[in-house]
Coordinates of C-alpha atoms in Angstrom, one line a residue:
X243 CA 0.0 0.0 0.0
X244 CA 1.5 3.6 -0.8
X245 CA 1.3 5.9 1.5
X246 CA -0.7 9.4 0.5
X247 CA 1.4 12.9 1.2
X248 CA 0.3 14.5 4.4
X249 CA -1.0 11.3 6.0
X250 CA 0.3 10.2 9.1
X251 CA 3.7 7.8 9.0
X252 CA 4.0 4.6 10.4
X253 CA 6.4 5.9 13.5
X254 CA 6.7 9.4 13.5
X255 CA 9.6 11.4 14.6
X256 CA 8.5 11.8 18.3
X257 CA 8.2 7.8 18.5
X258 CA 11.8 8.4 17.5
X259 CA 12.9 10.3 19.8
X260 CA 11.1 8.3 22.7
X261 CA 12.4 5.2 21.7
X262 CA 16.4 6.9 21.7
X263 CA 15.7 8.6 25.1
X264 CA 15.0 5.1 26.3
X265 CA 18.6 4.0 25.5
X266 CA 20.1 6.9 26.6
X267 CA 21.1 9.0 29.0
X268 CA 20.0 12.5 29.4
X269 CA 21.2 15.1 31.5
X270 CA 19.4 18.2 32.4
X271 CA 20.9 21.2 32.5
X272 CA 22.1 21.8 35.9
X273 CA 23.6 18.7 35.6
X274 CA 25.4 20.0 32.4
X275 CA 26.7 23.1 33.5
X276 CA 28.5 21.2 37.1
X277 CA 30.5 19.6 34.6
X278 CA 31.1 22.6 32.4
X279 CA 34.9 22.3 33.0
X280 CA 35.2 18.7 33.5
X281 CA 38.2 17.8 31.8
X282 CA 37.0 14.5 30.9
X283 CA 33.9 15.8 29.3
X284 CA 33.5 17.0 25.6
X285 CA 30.5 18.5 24.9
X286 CA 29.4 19.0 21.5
X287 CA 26.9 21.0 19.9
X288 CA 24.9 19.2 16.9
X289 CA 23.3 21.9 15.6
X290 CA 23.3 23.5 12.1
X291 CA 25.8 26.3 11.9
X292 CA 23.2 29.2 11.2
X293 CA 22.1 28.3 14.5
X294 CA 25.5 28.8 16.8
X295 CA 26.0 31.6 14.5
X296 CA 22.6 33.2 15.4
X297 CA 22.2 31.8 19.1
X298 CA 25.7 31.3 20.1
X299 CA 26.7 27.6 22.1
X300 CA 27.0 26.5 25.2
X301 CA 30.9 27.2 27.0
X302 CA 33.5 24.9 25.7
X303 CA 31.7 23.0 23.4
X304 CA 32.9 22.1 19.8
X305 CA 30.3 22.0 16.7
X306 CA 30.2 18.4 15.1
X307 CA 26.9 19.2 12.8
X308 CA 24.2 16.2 13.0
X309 CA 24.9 15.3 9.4
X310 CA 28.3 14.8 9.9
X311 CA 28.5 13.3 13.5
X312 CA 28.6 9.5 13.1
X313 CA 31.1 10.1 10.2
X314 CA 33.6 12.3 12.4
X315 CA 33.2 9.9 15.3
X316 CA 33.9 6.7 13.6
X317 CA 37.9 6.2 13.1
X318 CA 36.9 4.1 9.9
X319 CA 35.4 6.7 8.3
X320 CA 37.5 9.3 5.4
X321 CA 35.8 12.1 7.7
X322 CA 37.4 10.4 11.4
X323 CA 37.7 13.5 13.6
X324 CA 40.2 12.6 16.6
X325 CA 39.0 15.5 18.9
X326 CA 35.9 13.6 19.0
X327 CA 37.5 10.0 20.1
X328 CA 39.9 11.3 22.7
X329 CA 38.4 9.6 25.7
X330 CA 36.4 11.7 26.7
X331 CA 32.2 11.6 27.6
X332 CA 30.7 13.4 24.6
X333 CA 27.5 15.4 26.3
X334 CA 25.3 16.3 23.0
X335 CA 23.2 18.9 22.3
X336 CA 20.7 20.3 20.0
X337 CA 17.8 22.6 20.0
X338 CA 15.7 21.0 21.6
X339 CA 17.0 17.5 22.6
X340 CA 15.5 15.9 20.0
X341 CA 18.1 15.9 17.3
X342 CA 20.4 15.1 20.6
X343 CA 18.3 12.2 21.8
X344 CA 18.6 10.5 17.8
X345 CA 22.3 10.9 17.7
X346 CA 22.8 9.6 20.9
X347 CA 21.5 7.1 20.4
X348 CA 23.2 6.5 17.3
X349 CA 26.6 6.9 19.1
X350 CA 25.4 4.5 21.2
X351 CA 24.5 1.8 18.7
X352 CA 27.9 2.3 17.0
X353 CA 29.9 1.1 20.1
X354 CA 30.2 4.8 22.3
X355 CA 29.2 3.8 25.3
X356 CA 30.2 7.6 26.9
X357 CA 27.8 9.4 25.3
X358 CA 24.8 11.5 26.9
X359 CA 22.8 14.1 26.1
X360 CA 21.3 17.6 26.9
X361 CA 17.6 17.1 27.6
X362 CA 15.5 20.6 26.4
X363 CA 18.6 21.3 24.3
X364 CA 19.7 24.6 23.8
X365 CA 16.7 26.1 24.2
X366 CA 16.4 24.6 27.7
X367 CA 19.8 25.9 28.7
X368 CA 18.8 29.3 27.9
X369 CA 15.6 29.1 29.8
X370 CA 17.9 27.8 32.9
X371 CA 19.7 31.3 32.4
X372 CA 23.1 29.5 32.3
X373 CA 26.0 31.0 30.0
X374 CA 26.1 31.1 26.4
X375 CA 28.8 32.1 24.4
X376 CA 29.3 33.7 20.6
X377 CA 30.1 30.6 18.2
X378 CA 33.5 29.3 18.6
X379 CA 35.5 28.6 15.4
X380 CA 36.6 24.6 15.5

């Protein structure tokens, strides 16, 4: 059976992201920002470009963009980032937490067992009031 434009799909994206956050951990964002300067976290903001550009990110952390993440963390990959496989808990972060949930999960599934993520996102964090920061160059 083919499915008709506009109807509804067979799992939609927040079945998605519920099924992720059920594999993953999720930190909020006072648990975030007490680990702000861990040295043995890395956190890493997923979101597209214009967005860090326009909003700004999150102290410290270093932009992997979501189409590129699983690429740039897999050392078989022509796109292998090390600064994103040096040991260290990768804390992601999105928007919202959605984009987050998804590709922690996907971390997840590839082997990264150290991987958690921002629940509210970005958008949470600024809510919270915590520090944000003008985009920093990677």
């Amino acid at each position: 059976m083919t499915r008709t434009p506009g109807s509804p799909l067979r799992v939609n994206a927040a079945a998605l992201v519920a099924r992720a956050e059920e594999q993953i951990t999720t930190l909020d964002a006072e648990q975030v920002h007490a680990i702000l300067d861990d040295p043995q976290v890395l956190l890493v903001d997923i979101r597209d470009v214009r967005e860090l550009e326009r909003e700004g990110q999150l102290p410290g952390a270093v932009h992997a963009p979501r189409g590129m993440l699983e690429f740039w963390v897999d050392p078989e990959s022509p796109y292998y980032k090390p600064k994103l496989d040096d040991g260290r808990q990768l804390v992601l972060y999105c928007g919202s937490g959605w984009r987050s949930a998804l590709s922690a999960a996907a971390l997840r599934e590839m082997g990264r067992d150290d991987v958690s993520h921002l629940g509210g996102g970005f958008s949470g964090w600024k809510k919270a009031g915590l520090p944000v920061v003008a985009r920093e160059k990677s």
